[in-house]
PDB file of C-alpha atoms in Angstrom:
ATOM      1  CA  UNK A   1      26.286  21.051  60.938  1.00  0.00           C
ATOM      2  CA  UNK A   2      22.971  20.183  59.583  1.00  0.00           C
ATOM      3  CA  UNK A   3      20.978  17.648  61.396  1.00  0.00           C
ATOM      4  CA  UNK A   4      19.154  15.225  59.176  1.00  0.00           C
ATOM      5  CA  UNK A   5      16.643  12.442  60.221  1.00  0.00           C
ATOM      6  CA  UNK A   6      17.458   8.675  60.125  1.00  0.00           C
ATOM      7  CA  UNK A   7      15.087   8.199  57.167  1.00  0.00           C
ATOM      8  CA  UNK A   8      17.056  10.949  55.305  1.00  0.00           C
ATOM      9  CA  UNK A   9      20.348   9.426  56.403  1.00  0.00           C
ATOM     10  CA  UNK A  10      19.384   5.946  55.066  1.00  0.00           C
ATOM     11  CA  UNK A  11      18.583   7.535  51.822  1.00  0.00           C
ATOM     12  CA  UNK A  12      22.031   9.165  51.768  1.00  0.00           C
ATOM     13  CA  UNK A  13      23.627   5.785  52.836  1.00  0.00           C
ATOM     14  CA  UNK A  14      21.837   4.007  49.988  1.00  0.00           C
ATOM     15  CA  UNK A  15      23.228   6.329  47.545  1.00  0.00           C
ATOM     16  CA  UNK A  16      26.888   5.987  49.042  1.00  0.00           C
ATOM     17  CA  UNK A  17      26.773   2.258  49.290  1.00  0.00           C
ATOM     18  CA  UNK A  18      25.213   1.836  45.792  1.00  0.00           C
ATOM     19  CA  UNK A  19      27.948   4.055  44.458  1.00  0.00           C
ATOM     20  CA  UNK A  20      30.477   1.838  46.182  1.00  0.00           C
ATOM     21  CA  UNK A  21      29.006  -1.255  44.367  1.00  0.00           C
ATOM     22  CA  UNK A  22      30.254   0.276  41.049  1.00  0.00           C
ATOM     23  CA  UNK A  23      33.741   1.238  42.617  1.00  0.00           C
ATOM     24  CA  UNK A  24      34.498  -2.106  44.307  1.00  0.00           C
ATOM     25  CA  UNK A  25      38.370  -1.654  44.111  1.00  0.00           C
ATOM     26  CA  UNK A  26      38.577   1.758  45.155  1.00  0.00           C
ATOM     27  CA  UNK A  27      39.381   3.198  48.643  1.00  0.00           C
ATOM     28  CA  UNK A  28      36.150   3.511  50.672  1.00  0.00           C
ATOM     29  CA  UNK A  29      37.387   6.652  52.435  1.00  0.00           C
ATOM     30  CA  UNK A  30      38.171   8.339  49.126  1.00  0.00           C
ATOM     31  CA  UNK A  31      34.710   7.359  47.962  1.00  0.00           C
ATOM     32  CA  UNK A  32      33.080   8.669  51.107  1.00  0.00           C
ATOM     33  CA  UNK A  33      34.871  12.041  51.117  1.00  0.00           C
ATOM     34  CA  UNK A  34      34.575  12.616  47.403  1.00  0.00           C
ATOM     35  CA  UNK A  35      30.820  11.791  47.394  1.00  0.00           C
ATOM     36  CA  UNK A  36      30.180  13.850  50.517  1.00  0.00           C
ATOM     37  CA  UNK A  37      31.905  16.778  48.966  1.00  0.00           C
ATOM     38  CA  UNK A  38      30.301  16.366  45.509  1.00  0.00           C
ATOM     39  CA  UNK A  39      26.744  15.862  46.906  1.00  0.00           C
ATOM     40  CA  UNK A  40      26.978  18.212  49.777  1.00  0.00           C
ATOM     41  CA  UNK A  41      26.243  15.422  52.151  1.00  0.00           C
ATOM     42  CA  UNK A  42      26.025  16.802  55.670  1.00  0.00           C
ATOM     43  CA  UNK A  43      28.581  15.761  58.311  1.00  0.00           C
ATOM     44  CA  UNK A  44      26.634  13.051  60.195  1.00  0.00           C
ATOM     45  CA  UNK A  45      28.054  10.437  62.472  1.00  0.00           C
ATOM     46  CA  UNK A  46      25.306   8.018  61.805  1.00  0.00           C
ATOM     47  CA  UNK A  47      26.069   8.055  58.002  1.00  0.00           C
ATOM     48  CA  UNK A  48      29.705   7.608  58.423  1.00  0.00           C
ATOM     49  CA  UNK A  49      29.427   4.986  61.121  1.00  0.00           C
ATOM     50  CA  UNK A  50      27.086   2.906  59.009  1.00  0.00           C
ATOM     51  CA  UNK A  51      28.938   3.407  55.708  1.00  0.00           C
ATOM     52  CA  UNK A  52      32.234   2.133  57.049  1.00  0.00           C
ATOM     53  CA  UNK A  53      30.458  -0.406  59.296  1.00  0.00           C
ATOM     54  CA  UNK A  54      28.738  -2.134  56.365  1.00  0.00           C
ATOM     55  CA  UNK A  55      31.917  -2.163  54.454  1.00  0.00           C
ATOM     56  CA  UNK A  56      33.994  -3.456  57.263  1.00  0.00           C
ATOM     57  CA  UNK A  57      31.400  -6.172  57.991  1.00  0.00           C
ATOM     58  CA  UNK A  58      30.367  -6.894  54.412  1.00  0.00           C
ATOM     59  CA  UNK A  59      31.430 -10.663  54.494  1.00  0.00           C
ATOM     60  CA  UNK A  60      29.246 -11.238  57.590  1.00  0.00           C
ATOM     61  CA  UNK A  61      26.344  -9.189  56.195  1.00  0.00           C
ATOM     62  CA  UNK A  62      26.529 -10.918  52.923  1.00  0.00           C
ATOM     63  CA  UNK A  63      26.515 -14.369  54.703  1.00  0.00           C
ATOM     64  CA  UNK A  64      23.462 -13.294  56.542  1.00  0.00           C
ATOM     65  CA  UNK A  65      21.743 -12.322  53.312  1.00  0.00           C
ATOM     66  CA  UNK A  66      22.752 -15.639  51.677  1.00  0.00           C
ATOM     67  CA  UNK A  67      21.411 -17.522  54.683  1.00  0.00           C
ATOM     68  CA  UNK A  68      18.058 -15.804  54.850  1.00  0.00           C
ATOM     69  CA  UNK A  69      17.378 -15.221  51.106  1.00  0.00           C
ATOM     70  CA  UNK A  70      16.536 -18.868  50.613  1.00  0.00           C
ATOM     71  CA  UNK A  71      18.753 -19.833  47.810  1.00  0.00           C
ATOM     72  CA  UNK A  72      20.017 -16.519  46.585  1.00  0.00           C
ATOM     73  CA  UNK A  73      23.612 -15.647  47.282  1.00  0.00           C
ATOM     74  CA  UNK A  74      24.234 -11.877  47.979  1.00  0.00           C
ATOM     75  CA  UNK A  75      26.404 -11.574  44.965  1.00  0.00           C
ATOM     76  CA  UNK A  76      23.415 -12.843  42.735  1.00  0.00           C
ATOM     77  CA  UNK A  77      20.946 -10.150  43.957  1.00  0.00           C
ATOM     78  CA  UNK A  78      20.283  -6.799  42.259  1.00  0.00           C
ATOM     79  CA  UNK A  79      22.680  -4.047  43.557  1.00  0.00           C
ATOM     80  CA  UNK A  80      19.583  -2.218  44.686  1.00  0.00           C
ATOM     81  CA  UNK A  81      18.188  -4.997  46.878  1.00  0.00           C
ATOM     82  CA  UNK A  82      21.713  -5.918  48.136  1.00  0.00           C
ATOM     83  CA  UNK A  83      22.405  -2.431  49.153  1.00  0.00           C
ATOM     84  CA  UNK A  84      19.093  -2.042  50.831  1.00  0.00           C
ATOM     85  CA  UNK A  85      19.462  -5.405  52.789  1.00  0.00           C
ATOM     86  CA  UNK A  86      23.046  -4.419  53.826  1.00  0.00           C
ATOM     87  CA  UNK A  87      21.851  -1.289  55.415  1.00  0.00           C
ATOM     88  CA  UNK A  88      19.009  -2.870  57.287  1.00  0.00           C
ATOM     89  CA  UNK A  89      21.000  -5.943  58.333  1.00  0.00           C
ATOM     90  CA  UNK A  90      23.691  -3.854  59.680  1.00  0.00           C
ATOM     91  CA  UNK A  91      21.271  -1.898  61.677  1.00  0.00           C
ATOM     92  CA  UNK A  92      19.567  -4.977  63.039  1.00  0.00           C
ATOM     93  CA  UNK A  93      22.691  -6.511  64.114  1.00  0.00           C
ATOM     94  CA  UNK A  94      25.085  -3.716  65.066  1.00  0.00           C
ATOM     95  CA  UNK A  95      23.028  -0.539  65.897  1.00  0.00           C
ATOM     96  CA  UNK A  96      21.489  -0.875  69.320  1.00  0.00           C
ATOM     97  CA  UNK A  97      19.292   2.320  69.354  1.00  0.00           C
ATOM     98  CA  UNK A  98      17.139   1.319  66.233  1.00  0.00           C
ATOM     99  CA  UNK A  99      14.317  -1.323  66.577  1.00  0.00           C
ATOM    100  CA  UNK A 100      14.378  -4.021  63.987  1.00  0.00           C
ATOM    101  CA  UNK A 101      10.957  -3.131  62.917  1.00  0.00           C
ATOM    102  CA  UNK A 102      11.989   0.357  61.957  1.00  0.00           C
ATOM    103  CA  UNK A 103      14.911  -1.005  59.946  1.00  0.00           C
ATOM    104  CA  UNK A 104      12.570  -3.383  58.096  1.00  0.00           C
ATOM    105  CA  UNK A 105       9.969  -0.751  57.330  1.00  0.00           C
ATOM    106  CA  UNK A 106      12.630   1.809  56.054  1.00  0.00           C
ATOM    107  CA  UNK A 107      14.318  -1.017  53.893  1.00  0.00           C
ATOM    108  CA  UNK A 108      11.051  -1.780  52.234  1.00  0.00           C
ATOM    109  CA  UNK A 109      10.446   1.934  51.523  1.00  0.00           C
ATOM    110  CA  UNK A 110      13.969   2.146  49.976  1.00  0.00           C
ATOM    111  CA  UNK A 111      13.313  -0.925  47.919  1.00  0.00           C
ATOM    112  CA  UNK A 112      10.094   0.649  46.686  1.00  0.00           C
ATOM    113  CA  UNK A 113      11.711   3.906  45.841  1.00  0.00           C
ATOM    114  CA  UNK A 114      14.671   2.450  44.124  1.00  0.00           C
ATOM    115  CA  UNK A 115      14.011  -1.243  43.292  1.00  0.00           C
ATOM    116  CA  UNK A 116      12.158  -3.436  40.896  1.00  0.00           C
ATOM    117  CA  UNK A 117       8.494  -4.327  41.454  1.00  0.00           C
ATOM    118  CA  UNK A 118       9.113  -7.524  43.546  1.00  0.00           C
ATOM    119  CA  UNK A 119      11.998  -6.143  45.440  1.00  0.00           C
ATOM    120  CA  UNK A 120       9.914  -5.014  48.525  1.00  0.00           C
ATOM    121  CA  UNK A 121       8.388  -8.493  49.043  1.00  0.00           C
ATOM    122  CA  UNK A 122      11.861 -10.067  48.803  1.00  0.00           C
ATOM    123  CA  UNK A 123      13.437  -7.536  51.065  1.00  0.00           C
ATOM    124  CA  UNK A 124      10.609  -7.825  53.525  1.00  0.00           C
ATOM    125  CA  UNK A 125      10.738 -11.558  53.532  1.00  0.00           C
ATOM    126  CA  UNK A 126      14.494 -11.747  54.139  1.00  0.00           C
ATOM    127  CA  UNK A 127      14.453  -9.255  56.978  1.00  0.00           C
ATOM    128  CA  UNK A 128      11.373 -10.719  58.541  1.00  0.00           C
ATOM    129  CA  UNK A 129      12.971 -14.183  58.717  1.00  0.00           C
ATOM    130  CA  UNK A 130      16.164 -12.681  60.151  1.00  0.00           C
ATOM    131  CA  UNK A 131      14.139 -10.811  62.742  1.00  0.00           C
ATOM    132  CA  UNK A 132      12.319 -13.971  63.752  1.00  0.00           C
ATOM    133  CA  UNK A 133      15.458 -15.713  64.307  1.00  0.00           C
ATOM    134  CA  UNK A 134      17.209 -12.670  65.821  1.00  0.00           C
ATOM    135  CA  UNK A 135      14.657 -12.719  68.598  1.00  0.00           C
ATOM    136  CA  UNK A 136      15.377 -16.322  69.613  1.00  0.00           C
ATOM    137  CA  UNK A 137      19.074 -16.647  68.660  1.00  0.00           C
ATOM    138  CA  UNK A 138      20.517 -13.217  69.409  1.00  0.00           C
ATOM    139  CA  UNK A 139      23.045 -11.250  67.411  1.00  0.00           C
ATOM    140  CA  UNK A 140      25.960 -13.337  68.302  1.00  0.00           C
ATOM    141  CA  UNK A 141      24.133 -16.389  67.310  1.00  0.00           C
ATOM    142  CA  UNK A 142      23.163 -14.870  63.853  1.00  0.00           C
ATOM    143  CA  UNK A 143      26.737 -13.819  63.254  1.00  0.00           C
ATOM    144  CA  UNK A 144      28.193 -17.213  64.186  1.00  0.00           C
ATOM    145  CA  UNK A 145      25.795 -19.022  61.880  1.00  0.00           C
ATOM    146  CA  UNK A 146      26.649 -16.612  59.094  1.00  0.00           C
ATOM    147  CA  UNK A 147      30.437 -17.036  59.620  1.00  0.00           C
ATOM    148  CA  UNK A 148      30.023 -20.708  59.758  1.00  0.00           C
ATOM    149  CA  UNK A 149      28.102 -20.623  56.490  1.00  0.00           C
ATOM    150  CA  UNK A 150      30.688 -18.553  54.912  1.00  0.00           C
ATOM    151  CA  UNK A 151      33.557 -20.681  56.059  1.00  0.00           C
ATOM    152  CA  UNK A 152      31.834 -23.792  54.947  1.00  0.00           C
ATOM    153  CA  UNK A 153      31.531 -22.384  51.380  1.00  0.00           C
ATOM    154  CA  UNK A 154      35.304 -21.502  51.436  1.00  0.00           C
ATOM    155  CA  UNK A 155      36.378 -24.936  52.612  1.00  0.00           C
ATOM    156  CA  UNK A 156      36.489 -27.759  50.021  1.00  0.00           C
ATOM    157  CA  UNK A 157      34.539 -30.978  50.970  1.00  0.00           C
ATOM    158  CA  UNK A 158      36.900 -33.452  52.465  1.00  0.00           C
ATOM    159  CA  UNK A 159      35.622 -36.053  49.940  1.00  0.00           C
ATOM    160  CA  UNK A 160      36.920 -33.855  47.137  1.00  0.00           C
ATOM    161  CA  UNK A 161      40.320 -33.242  48.423  1.00  0.00           C
TER     162      UNK A 161
END
């Protein structure tokens, strides 16, 4: 088993999750296994946990993106920005041994490497806003707000019923 750094793992995760963006109806396990085999991705618990964690919590993560991107819904962002944000937000909310500043810094680096010119400012802004609220609200508060936002968008207004 080859050990890779978290920075390298995030780069691999970006590739896996970006690929998943184009194969939305396909089985995530098959995508993961085939991609790991084809690209000779090392067996790494962090990569596997975050890949499947982002997928299993995608509705909550996308609701957080929508809440903190000030008017931009997650489905309207570029695939690059959305993928970078999903990795960082997952880490910030659900991975306890990574400080949020590291997640933000690495997300900005990924957006510079793979994104458009203005992507790094956008990614940094979204994640910095989240981080400020995360300190005061806590993970559960952020998740509860995101779920409430998501549910509110699914429920028709009572006046329109």
